[in-house]
PDB file of C-alpha atoms and ligand atoms in Angstrom:
ATOM      1  CA  UNK A   1       0.000   0.000   0.000  1.00  0.00           C
ATOM      2  CA  UNK A   2       1.212   3.407  -1.009  1.00  0.00           C
ATOM      3  CA  UNK A   3       0.327   5.144   2.239  1.00  0.00           C
ATOM      4  CA  UNK A   4       2.250   2.767   4.458  1.00  0.00           C
ATOM      5  CA  UNK A   5       5.728   3.774   3.322  1.00  0.00           C
ATOM      6  CA  UNK A   6       5.016   7.433   3.877  1.00  0.00           C
ATOM      7  CA  UNK A   7       3.305   6.965   7.225  1.00  0.00           C
ATOM      8  CA  UNK A   8       6.065   4.642   8.379  1.00  0.00           C
ATOM      9  CA  UNK A   9       8.638   7.362   7.748  1.00  0.00           C
ATOM     10  CA  UNK A  10       6.526   9.827   9.689  1.00  0.00           C
ATOM     11  CA  UNK A  11       6.025   7.463  12.614  1.00  0.00           C
ATOM     12  CA  UNK A  12       9.745   6.658  12.831  1.00  0.00           C
ATOM     13  CA  UNK A  13      10.540  10.360  12.851  1.00  0.00           C
ATOM     14  CA  UNK A  14       8.000  11.019  15.596  1.00  0.00           C
ATOM     15  CA  UNK A  15       9.217   8.139  17.742  1.00  0.00           C
ATOM     16  CA  UNK A  16      12.738   9.519  17.436  1.00  0.00           C
ATOM     17  CA  UNK A  17      11.490  12.915  18.595  1.00  0.00           C
ATOM     18  CA  UNK A  18       9.804  11.313  21.583  1.00  0.00           C
ATOM     19  CA  UNK A  19      13.030   9.505  22.438  1.00  0.00           C
ATOM     20  CA  UNK A  20      14.807  12.839  22.364  1.00  0.00           C
ATOM     21  CA  UNK A  21      12.502  14.038  25.109  1.00  0.00           C
ATOM     22  CA  UNK A  22       9.844  15.918  23.178  1.00  0.00           C
ATOM     23  CA  UNK A  23       6.475  15.504  24.908  1.00  0.00           C
ATOM     24  CA  UNK A  24       7.621  13.861  28.164  1.00  0.00           C
ATOM     25  CA  UNK A  25       3.995  13.553  29.204  1.00  0.00           C
ATOM     26  CA  UNK A  26       2.826  11.335  26.418  1.00  0.00           C
ATOM     27  CA  UNK A  27      -0.791  11.800  27.421  1.00  0.00           C
ATOM     28  CA  UNK A  28      -2.265  14.225  24.946  1.00  0.00           C
ATOM     29  CA  UNK A  29      -0.388  14.385  21.709  1.00  0.00           C
ATOM     30  CA  UNK A  30      -1.520  15.745  18.413  1.00  0.00           C
ATOM     31  CA  UNK A  31       0.317  15.033  15.208  1.00  0.00           C
ATOM     32  CA  UNK A  32      -0.255  17.643  12.526  1.00  0.00           C
ATOM     33  CA  UNK A  33       0.691  16.256   9.167  1.00  0.00           C
ATOM     34  CA  UNK A  34       0.450  17.829   5.748  1.00  0.00           C
ATOM     35  CA  UNK A  35       1.265  15.771   2.697  1.00  0.00           C
ATOM     36  CA  UNK A  36       1.321  16.434  -1.018  1.00  0.00           C
ATOM     37  CA  UNK A  37      -1.608  15.358  -3.130  1.00  0.00           C
ATOM     38  CA  UNK A  38       0.473  12.806  -4.992  1.00  0.00           C
ATOM     39  CA  UNK A  39       1.779  11.210  -1.831  1.00  0.00           C
ATOM     40  CA  UNK A  40      -1.364   9.457  -0.727  1.00  0.00           C
ATOM     41  CA  UNK A  41      -4.514   8.094  -2.300  1.00  0.00           C
ATOM     42  CA  UNK A  42      -6.928   8.810   0.459  1.00  0.00           C
ATOM     43  CA  UNK A  43      -7.258  10.281   3.904  1.00  0.00           C
ATOM     44  CA  UNK A  44      -8.969   7.141   5.168  1.00  0.00           C
ATOM     45  CA  UNK A  45      -6.164   4.845   4.036  1.00  0.00           C
ATOM     46  CA  UNK A  46      -3.557   7.163   5.522  1.00  0.00           C
ATOM     47  CA  UNK A  47      -5.370   7.271   8.854  1.00  0.00           C
ATOM     48  CA  UNK A  48      -5.671   3.523   8.843  1.00  0.00           C
ATOM     49  CA  UNK A  49      -1.966   3.146   8.148  1.00  0.00           C
ATOM     50  CA  UNK A  50      -1.222   5.527  11.008  1.00  0.00           C
ATOM     51  CA  UNK A  51      -3.391   3.542  13.374  1.00  0.00           C
ATOM     52  CA  UNK A  52      -1.754   0.263  12.435  1.00  0.00           C
ATOM     53  CA  UNK A  53       1.789   1.630  12.545  1.00  0.00           C
ATOM     54  CA  UNK A  54       1.444   3.431  15.886  1.00  0.00           C
ATOM     55  CA  UNK A  55      -0.139   0.496  17.645  1.00  0.00           C
ATOM     56  CA  UNK A  56       1.866  -0.560  20.738  1.00  0.00           C
ATOM     57  CA  UNK A  57       4.040   2.555  20.484  1.00  0.00           C
ATOM     58  CA  UNK A  58       3.896   5.747  22.598  1.00  0.00           C
ATOM     59  CA  UNK A  59       2.027   7.307  19.674  1.00  0.00           C
ATOM     60  CA  UNK A  60      -0.869   4.910  19.956  1.00  0.00           C
ATOM     61  CA  UNK A  61      -3.110   7.407  21.736  1.00  0.00           C
ATOM     62  CA  UNK A  62      -2.093  10.439  19.681  1.00  0.00           C
ATOM     63  CA  UNK A  63      -4.500  12.309  17.466  1.00  0.00           C
ATOM     64  CA  UNK A  64      -3.679  12.686  13.808  1.00  0.00           C
ATOM     65  CA  UNK A  65      -4.675  15.879  12.041  1.00  0.00           C
ATOM     66  CA  UNK A  66      -4.148  15.208   8.395  1.00  0.00           C
ATOM     67  CA  UNK A  67      -4.224  17.659   5.522  1.00  0.00           C
ATOM     68  CA  UNK A  68      -3.660  16.713   1.932  1.00  0.00           C
ATOM     69  CA  UNK A  69      -2.436  19.500  -0.319  1.00  0.00           C
ATOM     70  CA  UNK A  70      -4.468  19.848  -3.467  1.00  0.00           C
ATOM     71  CA  UNK A  71      -3.204  18.796  -6.844  1.00  0.00           C
ATOM     72  CA  UNK A  72      -3.657  21.496  -9.452  1.00  0.00           C
ATOM     73  CA  UNK A  73      -3.810  21.707 -13.197  1.00  0.00           C
ATOM     74  CA  UNK A  74      -2.295  24.803 -14.792  1.00  0.00           C
ATOM     75  CA  UNK A  75      -3.307  24.938 -18.423  1.00  0.00           C
ATOM     76  CA  UNK A  76      -0.463  26.126 -20.662  1.00  0.00           C
ATOM     77  CA  UNK A  77      -2.972  27.043 -23.374  1.00  0.00           C
ATOM     78  CA  UNK A  78      -5.539  29.287 -21.730  1.00  0.00           C
ATOM     79  CA  UNK A  79      -4.188  29.764 -18.223  1.00  0.00           C
ATOM     80  CA  UNK A  80      -7.081  27.916 -16.618  1.00  0.00           C
ATOM     81  CA  UNK A  81      -6.393  26.607 -13.129  1.00  0.00           C
ATOM     82  CA  UNK A  82      -8.248  23.837 -11.456  1.00  0.00           C
ATOM     83  CA  UNK A  83      -7.851  21.836  -8.289  1.00  0.00           C
ATOM     84  CA  UNK A  84      -8.186  18.168  -9.073  1.00  0.00           C
ATOM     85  CA  UNK A  85      -9.662  15.441  -6.941  1.00  0.00           C
ATOM     86  CA  UNK A  86      -7.500  12.472  -6.092  1.00  0.00           C
ATOM     87  CA  UNK A  87      -9.458  10.263  -8.443  1.00  0.00           C
ATOM     88  CA  UNK A  88      -8.559  12.433 -11.421  1.00  0.00           C
ATOM     89  CA  UNK A  89      -4.832  11.879 -11.268  1.00  0.00           C
ATOM     90  CA  UNK A  90      -2.803   8.729 -10.995  1.00  0.00           C
ATOM     91  CA  UNK A  91      -0.272   9.364  -8.205  1.00  0.00           C
ATOM     92  CA  UNK A  92       2.023   6.725  -9.642  1.00  0.00           C
ATOM     93  CA  UNK A  93       2.344   8.547 -12.918  1.00  0.00           C
ATOM     94  CA  UNK A  94       5.834  10.086 -12.946  1.00  0.00           C
ATOM     95  CA  UNK A  95       4.677  12.952 -15.146  1.00  0.00           C
ATOM     96  CA  UNK A  96       0.981  13.423 -14.537  1.00  0.00           C
ATOM     97  CA  UNK A  97      -1.001  15.207 -17.184  1.00  0.00           C
ATOM     98  CA  UNK A  98      -4.607  16.269 -17.305  1.00  0.00           C
ATOM     99  CA  UNK A  99      -6.850  17.675 -19.966  1.00  0.00           C
ATOM    100  CA  UNK A 100      -7.990  21.252 -19.569  1.00  0.00           C
ATOM    101  CA  UNK A 101     -11.781  21.306 -19.199  1.00  0.00           C
ATOM    102  CA  UNK A 102     -11.943  24.699 -20.908  1.00  0.00           C
ATOM    103  CA  UNK A 103      -9.782  24.413 -24.033  1.00  0.00           C
ATOM    104  CA  UNK A 104      -8.953  20.705 -24.152  1.00  0.00           C
ATOM    105  CA  UNK A 105      -5.202  21.146 -24.137  1.00  0.00           C
ATOM    106  CA  UNK A 106      -3.235  18.678 -22.050  1.00  0.00           C
ATOM    107  CA  UNK A 107      -1.062  20.259 -19.384  1.00  0.00           C
ATOM    108  CA  UNK A 108       1.099  19.224 -16.459  1.00  0.00           C
ATOM    109  CA  UNK A 109      -0.403  18.716 -13.047  1.00  0.00           C
ATOM    110  CA  UNK A 110       1.327  20.126  -9.992  1.00  0.00           C
ATOM    111  CA  UNK A 111       1.310  18.686  -6.539  1.00  0.00           C
ATOM    112  CA  UNK A 112       3.544  17.495  -3.757  1.00  0.00           C
ATOM    113  CA  UNK A 113       4.776  13.934  -3.442  1.00  0.00           C
ATOM    114  CA  UNK A 114       5.994  13.789   0.104  1.00  0.00           C
ATOM    115  CA  UNK A 115       5.570  15.124   3.587  1.00  0.00           C
ATOM    116  CA  UNK A 116       5.202  18.894   3.430  1.00  0.00           C
ATOM    117  CA  UNK A 117       5.077  19.545   7.129  1.00  0.00           C
ATOM    118  CA  UNK A 118       5.010  17.545  10.307  1.00  0.00           C
ATOM    119  CA  UNK A 119       4.419  18.888  13.768  1.00  0.00           C
ATOM    120  CA  UNK A 120       4.101  17.219  17.112  1.00  0.00           C
ATOM    121  CA  UNK A 121       1.941  19.175  19.527  1.00  0.00           C
ATOM    122  CA  UNK A 122       1.669  18.211  23.149  1.00  0.00           C
ATOM    123  CA  UNK A 123      -0.549  19.654  25.827  1.00  0.00           C
TER     124      UNK A 123
HETATM  125 ZN1  LIG B   1      -6.988  25.464 -21.208  1.00  0.00          ZN
END
C-alpha cells in the first residue's frame, strides 16, 4: 500500500522525537501532518496506516490531524487553473497530465509527493 511507506517514515521520525525528550507527558499528543496530493490516495487509508503503525508505540493514543495538499492543473494554453480530486490523477504517474476542461489542451499537473510539514503538539 502506497500510504504505508510514507506513514512509516513519519512514525519513525515522531518516535525519534519522543526519544529525544519531546512531549515527556505522552498523554495528549496531536500530530499535525500535511502531505502532497500525490503522496497518498486517500485520507482514510492514511489514517488507517497511522493507526496500524502506531499500535503498541507511545504514539498509539495520539491524534492525527491530516491535511492533503491539493493537486492542481495549470493549463499552458488558456491559463485555466483547477484543483483536481484524487481520483482524477494517478499518483504513480511520474509525469501526470490532465486535460484542460476549458480548451482541451493537455497540461502538467502540480502537486507534492511527500511530507510537506510535520508537527508534534503536546498539551
Ligand atoms: Zn486550457
